[in-house]
Tab-separated table of C-alpha atoms and ligand atoms in Angstrom:
chain	number	residue	atom	x	y	z
A	1	UNK	CA	62.623	-15.785	-57.624
A	2	UNK	CA	62.276	-15.651	-53.864
A	3	UNK	CA	64.382	-13.379	-51.663
A	4	UNK	CA	65.280	-15.902	-48.964
A	5	UNK	CA	64.957	-19.677	-48.975
A	6	UNK	CA	64.832	-21.576	-45.692
A	7	UNK	CA	65.180	-25.327	-46.108
A	8	UNK	CA	64.422	-27.715	-43.249
A	9	UNK	CA	65.756	-25.420	-40.536
A	10	UNK	CA	65.393	-26.675	-36.969
A	11	UNK	CA	66.883	-25.852	-33.601
A	12	UNK	CA	67.101	-27.294	-30.096
A	13	UNK	CA	68.540	-25.825	-26.927
A	14	UNK	CA	69.858	-28.747	-24.881
A	15	UNK	CA	66.751	-30.917	-24.538
A	16	UNK	CA	64.294	-28.201	-25.549
A	17	UNK	CA	63.026	-28.439	-29.107
A	18	UNK	CA	62.845	-24.745	-30.046
A	19	UNK	CA	61.888	-25.113	-33.708
A	20	UNK	CA	60.615	-28.129	-35.614
A	21	UNK	CA	61.982	-28.468	-39.165
A	22	UNK	CA	60.432	-25.825	-41.382
A	23	UNK	CA	60.921	-24.793	-45.004
A	24	UNK	CA	59.891	-21.426	-46.285
A	25	UNK	CA	60.298	-19.115	-49.274
A	26	UNK	CA	60.052	-15.387	-48.608
A	27	UNK	CA	59.062	-13.455	-51.734
A	28	UNK	CA	60.071	-9.877	-52.531
A	29	UNK	CA	57.616	-7.321	-51.197
A	30	UNK	CA	55.391	-9.638	-49.193
A	31	UNK	CA	54.311	-9.195	-45.589
A	32	UNK	CA	54.227	-12.598	-43.932
A	33	UNK	CA	52.656	-13.156	-40.525
A	34	UNK	CA	54.350	-15.765	-38.368
A	35	UNK	CA	51.840	-17.204	-35.919
A	36	UNK	CA	51.752	-20.111	-33.476
A	37	UNK	CA	51.515	-20.630	-29.741
A	38	UNK	CA	54.063	-19.309	-27.282
A	39	UNK	CA	57.143	-21.498	-27.412
A	40	UNK	CA	56.484	-22.755	-30.952
A	41	UNK	CA	59.716	-21.180	-32.196
A	42	UNK	CA	58.645	-17.890	-33.799
A	43	UNK	CA	61.525	-15.900	-32.279
A	44	UNK	CA	63.941	-18.716	-33.027
A	45	UNK	CA	62.859	-18.757	-36.684
A	46	UNK	CA	63.354	-14.977	-36.963
A	47	UNK	CA	66.790	-15.207	-35.357
A	48	UNK	CA	67.793	-18.036	-37.698
A	49	UNK	CA	66.479	-16.129	-40.726
A	50	UNK	CA	68.540	-13.079	-39.798
A	51	UNK	CA	71.650	-15.137	-39.058
A	52	UNK	CA	71.765	-14.344	-35.324
A	53	UNK	CA	71.198	-18.009	-34.484
A	54	UNK	CA	72.670	-21.002	-36.282
A	55	UNK	CA	70.195	-23.773	-37.062
A	56	UNK	CA	71.054	-27.361	-36.033
A	57	UNK	CA	69.785	-28.552	-39.408
A	58	UNK	CA	68.946	-26.856	-42.649
A	59	UNK	CA	70.063	-23.808	-44.573
A	60	UNK	CA	69.151	-20.162	-45.053
A	61	UNK	CA	69.976	-18.852	-48.530
A	62	UNK	CA	69.684	-15.222	-49.605
A	63	UNK	CA	68.979	-14.384	-53.239
A	64	UNK	CA	69.463	-11.120	-55.177
A	65	UNK	CA	69.085	-8.277	-54.511
A	66	UNK	CA	70.546	-9.566	-51.219
A	67	UNK	CA	74.311	-10.118	-51.547
A	68	UNK	CA	75.548	-13.696	-51.670
A	69	UNK	CA	76.877	-13.620	-48.093
A	70	UNK	CA	75.899	-15.312	-44.830
A	71	UNK	CA	72.756	-13.646	-43.447
A	72	UNK	CA	74.693	-12.561	-40.353
A	73	UNK	CA	76.725	-10.176	-42.517
A	74	UNK	CA	73.668	-8.474	-43.964
A	75	UNK	CA	72.247	-6.906	-40.803
A	76	UNK	CA	71.531	-3.197	-40.538
A	77	UNK	CA	71.964	-2.205	-44.194
A	78	UNK	CA	70.134	-5.078	-45.846
A	79	UNK	CA	68.226	-6.615	-42.960
A	80	UNK	CA	66.337	-4.539	-40.412
A	81	UNK	CA	65.449	-6.210	-37.147
A	82	UNK	CA	62.962	-5.370	-34.413
A	83	UNK	CA	64.051	-7.552	-31.488
A	84	UNK	CA	61.524	-8.622	-28.877
A	85	UNK	CA	63.920	-7.017	-26.396
A	86	UNK	CA	63.706	-3.744	-28.416
A	87	UNK	CA	67.464	-3.225	-27.989
A	88	UNK	CA	67.846	0.538	-28.523
A	89	UNK	CA	71.189	2.137	-27.696
A	90	UNK	CA	70.592	3.651	-24.243
A	91	UNK	CA	73.165	6.424	-24.643
A	92	UNK	CA	71.741	7.741	-27.913
A	93	UNK	CA	68.697	9.902	-28.567
A	94	UNK	CA	65.953	8.405	-30.700
A	95	UNK	CA	67.209	10.476	-33.645
A	96	UNK	CA	70.734	9.139	-33.138
A	97	UNK	CA	69.436	5.577	-32.768
A	98	UNK	CA	68.024	6.020	-36.267
A	99	UNK	CA	71.220	7.595	-37.543
A	100	UNK	CA	73.262	4.588	-36.384
A	101	UNK	CA	72.182	2.037	-39.012
A	102	UNK	CA	71.799	4.758	-41.635
A	103	UNK	CA	75.243	6.259	-41.081
A	104	UNK	CA	76.845	5.212	-44.341
A	105	UNK	CA	73.816	5.479	-46.568
A	106	UNK	CA	72.517	8.302	-48.662
A	107	UNK	CA	69.264	6.807	-49.857
A	108	UNK	CA	67.818	6.598	-46.348
A	109	UNK	CA	64.144	7.078	-45.646
A	110	UNK	CA	63.306	10.547	-44.457
A	111	UNK	CA	63.962	10.130	-40.733
A	112	UNK	CA	61.676	12.881	-39.614
A	113	UNK	CA	58.845	11.561	-41.738
A	114	UNK	CA	59.416	8.087	-40.372
A	115	UNK	CA	59.300	9.352	-36.775
A	116	UNK	CA	56.150	11.327	-37.569
A	117	UNK	CA	54.460	8.331	-39.151
A	118	UNK	CA	55.093	6.340	-35.982
A	119	UNK	CA	53.943	9.175	-33.687
A	120	UNK	CA	57.459	9.725	-32.334
A	121	UNK	CA	58.254	13.232	-33.560
A	122	UNK	CA	57.971	14.796	-30.124
A	123	UNK	CA	60.372	12.229	-28.624
A	124	UNK	CA	63.110	12.553	-31.233
A	125	UNK	CA	65.596	14.178	-28.876
A	126	UNK	CA	64.908	12.005	-25.868
A	127	UNK	CA	66.885	8.953	-24.858
A	128	UNK	CA	65.164	5.587	-24.533
A	129	UNK	CA	64.997	5.858	-20.717
A	130	UNK	CA	62.927	9.031	-21.083
A	131	UNK	CA	60.098	7.502	-23.112
A	132	UNK	CA	57.629	4.666	-22.539
A	133	UNK	CA	58.168	1.038	-23.520
A	134	UNK	CA	55.645	1.437	-26.325
A	135	UNK	CA	57.477	4.485	-27.672
A	136	UNK	CA	60.782	2.625	-27.434
A	137	UNK	CA	59.271	-0.229	-29.407
A	138	UNK	CA	58.058	2.109	-32.152
A	139	UNK	CA	61.537	3.659	-32.241
A	140	UNK	CA	62.955	0.150	-32.777
A	141	UNK	CA	60.535	-0.258	-35.699
A	142	UNK	CA	61.731	3.070	-37.121
A	143	UNK	CA	65.364	2.030	-36.695
A	144	UNK	CA	64.722	-1.217	-38.555
A	145	UNK	CA	63.116	0.644	-41.471
A	146	UNK	CA	65.433	3.630	-41.740
A	147	UNK	CA	67.871	2.089	-44.218
A	148	UNK	CA	65.075	0.952	-46.543
A	149	UNK	CA	66.308	-2.605	-46.045
A	150	UNK	CA	65.489	-5.447	-48.391
A	151	UNK	CA	64.250	-7.604	-45.516
A	152	UNK	CA	62.669	-6.673	-42.186
A	153	UNK	CA	62.287	-9.184	-39.347
A	154	UNK	CA	60.010	-7.987	-36.538
A	155	UNK	CA	59.441	-9.889	-33.299
A	156	UNK	CA	56.094	-9.001	-31.663
A	157	UNK	CA	56.413	-5.367	-32.817
A	158	UNK	CA	52.978	-4.424	-31.432
A	159	UNK	CA	53.310	-6.140	-28.045
A	160	UNK	CA	53.626	-2.835	-26.154
A	161	UNK	CA	51.192	-0.820	-28.300
A	162	UNK	CA	47.614	0.229	-27.759
A	163	UNK	CA	45.308	-0.533	-30.656
A	164	UNK	CA	45.744	2.792	-32.424
A	165	UNK	CA	49.532	2.623	-32.257
A	166	UNK	CA	49.536	-1.052	-33.233
A	167	UNK	CA	47.695	0.050	-36.379
A	168	UNK	CA	50.364	2.698	-37.036
A	169	UNK	CA	53.112	0.090	-36.746
A	170	UNK	CA	51.345	-2.396	-39.005
A	171	UNK	CA	50.392	0.245	-41.577
A	172	UNK	CA	54.047	1.332	-41.746
A	173	UNK	CA	55.257	-2.261	-42.145
A	174	UNK	CA	52.603	-2.761	-44.853
A	175	UNK	CA	53.840	0.366	-46.629
A	176	UNK	CA	57.386	-0.996	-46.548
A	177	UNK	CA	56.180	-4.239	-48.126
A	178	UNK	CA	54.219	-2.305	-50.765
A	179	UNK	CA	57.469	-0.470	-51.568
A	180	UNK	CA	59.247	-3.799	-52.149
A	181	UNK	CA	60.635	-4.784	-48.748
A	182	UNK	CA	60.025	-8.345	-47.598
A	183	UNK	CA	58.586	-8.244	-44.061
A	184	UNK	CA	58.319	-11.201	-41.682
A	185	UNK	CA	56.405	-10.446	-38.471
A	186	UNK	CA	56.100	-12.825	-35.523
A	187	UNK	CA	52.999	-11.887	-33.562
A	188	UNK	CA	49.832	-12.979	-31.805
A	189	UNK	CA	48.132	-9.712	-32.718
A	190	UNK	CA	44.883	-10.449	-34.612
A	191	UNK	CA	45.284	-7.051	-36.313
A	192	UNK	CA	48.312	-8.442	-38.130
A	193	UNK	CA	46.311	-10.861	-40.299
A	194	UNK	CA	44.403	-7.902	-41.756
A	195	UNK	CA	47.664	-6.472	-43.097
A	196	UNK	CA	49.526	-9.653	-44.011
A	197	UNK	CA	49.620	-11.293	-47.435
A	198	UNK	CA	49.723	-14.702	-45.789
A	199	UNK	CA	50.142	-16.362	-42.419
A	200	UNK	CA	52.514	-19.159	-41.537
A	201	UNK	CA	51.540	-20.984	-38.366
A	202	UNK	CA	54.136	-22.940	-36.415
A	203	UNK	CA	52.842	-25.992	-34.582
A	204	UNK	CA	53.234	-26.103	-30.806
A	205	UNK	CA	55.644	-28.538	-29.166
B	1	ADP	P1	58.065	-18.217	-29.552
B	1	ADP	O1	58.733	-17.019	-30.109
B	1	ADP	O2	57.123	-18.892	-30.502
B	1	ADP	O3	57.408	-17.992	-28.211
B	1	ADP	P2	60.777	-19.129	-29.045
B	1	ADP	O4	61.470	-19.214	-30.356
B	1	ADP	O5	61.005	-17.929	-28.191
B	1	ADP	O6	59.192	-19.321	-29.305
B	1	ADP	O7	61.145	-20.386	-28.145
B	1	ADP	C1	60.934	-21.735	-28.564
B	1	ADP	C2	61.390	-22.664	-27.451
B	1	ADP	O8	62.808	-22.590	-27.337
B	1	ADP	C3	60.835	-22.312	-26.087
B	1	ADP	O9	60.594	-23.511	-25.396
B	1	ADP	C4	61.946	-21.530	-25.453
B	1	ADP	O10	61.905	-21.622	-24.059
B	1	ADP	C5	63.180	-22.212	-26.030
B	1	ADP	N1	64.316	-21.284	-26.136
B	1	ADP	C6	64.382	-20.195	-26.949
B	1	ADP	N2	65.572	-19.577	-26.838
B	1	ADP	C7	66.279	-20.295	-25.931
B	1	ADP	C8	67.611	-20.178	-25.388
B	1	ADP	N3	68.435	-19.200	-25.763
B	1	ADP	N4	67.993	-21.118	-24.485
B	1	ADP	C9	67.175	-22.126	-24.123
B	1	ADP	N5	65.921	-22.277	-24.592
B	1	ADP	C10	65.482	-21.394	-25.485
B	2	ADP	P1	68.695	-9.748	-27.499
B	2	ADP	O1	68.655	-8.937	-26.234
B	2	ADP	O2	67.550	-10.731	-27.648
B	2	ADP	O3	70.043	-10.343	-27.762
B	2	ADP	P2	69.268	-7.452	-29.055
B	2	ADP	O4	68.451	-6.254	-28.778
B	2	ADP	O5	70.614	-7.499	-28.451
B	2	ADP	O6	68.414	-8.728	-28.683
B	2	ADP	O7	69.412	-7.573	-30.630
B	2	ADP	C1	69.800	-8.796	-31.219
B	2	ADP	C2	70.740	-8.538	-32.370
B	2	ADP	O8	70.065	-7.780	-33.364
B	2	ADP	C3	71.970	-7.761	-32.007
B	2	ADP	O9	73.051	-8.366	-32.670
B	2	ADP	C4	71.706	-6.378	-32.567
B	2	ADP	O10	72.904	-5.750	-32.950
B	2	ADP	C5	70.882	-6.695	-33.763
B	2	ADP	N1	69.999	-5.621	-34.200
B	2	ADP	C6	69.165	-4.895	-33.441
B	2	ADP	N2	68.483	-4.020	-34.198
B	2	ADP	C7	68.875	-4.215	-35.484
B	2	ADP	C8	68.519	-3.627	-36.744
B	2	ADP	N3	67.614	-2.650	-36.839
B	2	ADP	N4	69.102	-4.091	-37.851
B	2	ADP	C9	69.976	-5.045	-37.759
B	2	ADP	N5	70.388	-5.635	-36.626
B	2	ADP	C10	69.833	-5.239	-35.489
């Protein structure tokens, strides 16, 4: 049984076709690469999958162990998200950014270990403005993983990384998938295909 079923989802913004109709089954514990040219709808598909955007056509259906609720109600605890915009809380330290989604959970990943794995340990007490864009992006990856969510959606999570740190990010996402999390990653990074179980390529407009 798949974890999430997308059936014929599509989206336009005024006259711009953002996403052609696509159907997709995401299986438990797989790492799926979402490829395709710029503007082909990768971000839009992630946003629709997570319930942050409503598709014009089609449906997104979660299956157990996800609760039978609209995807929009599953964020943070069940669905971790790495936005392209990174989206950390500016007023909170990196440690507190990780504590935010994990606040009500006891079975959280070891936060210190997670920060270490992503080469962020020495920045734990800094605020986002005091670290580089690449470090902020890795912190967003850590925040998405900290609840041990069932599903992780990551939008270009290596776009601000050098090669070595891109590897760290992808190895950590791979480890999450190996531990049972379903991971969908939109990216152009050729490194991603080495870690992915399969690649879905969206056609350009
Ligand atoms: P990708 O992630 O593959 O680059 P996107 O999903 O970001 O593709 O965008 C697909 C198309 O939809 C692009 O032409 C983009 O300009 C358009 N688009 C995306 N979001 C919006 C929006 N909020 N308003 C208007 N157009 C949008
Ligand atoms: P944008 O600037 O493109 O709107 P945001 O950074 O605001 O992107 O994030 C988009 C949405 O994703 C927001 O509703 C935010 O609360 C949510 N979000 C960000 N990180 C996570 C996360 N780790 N888990 C769940 N939801 C998240």
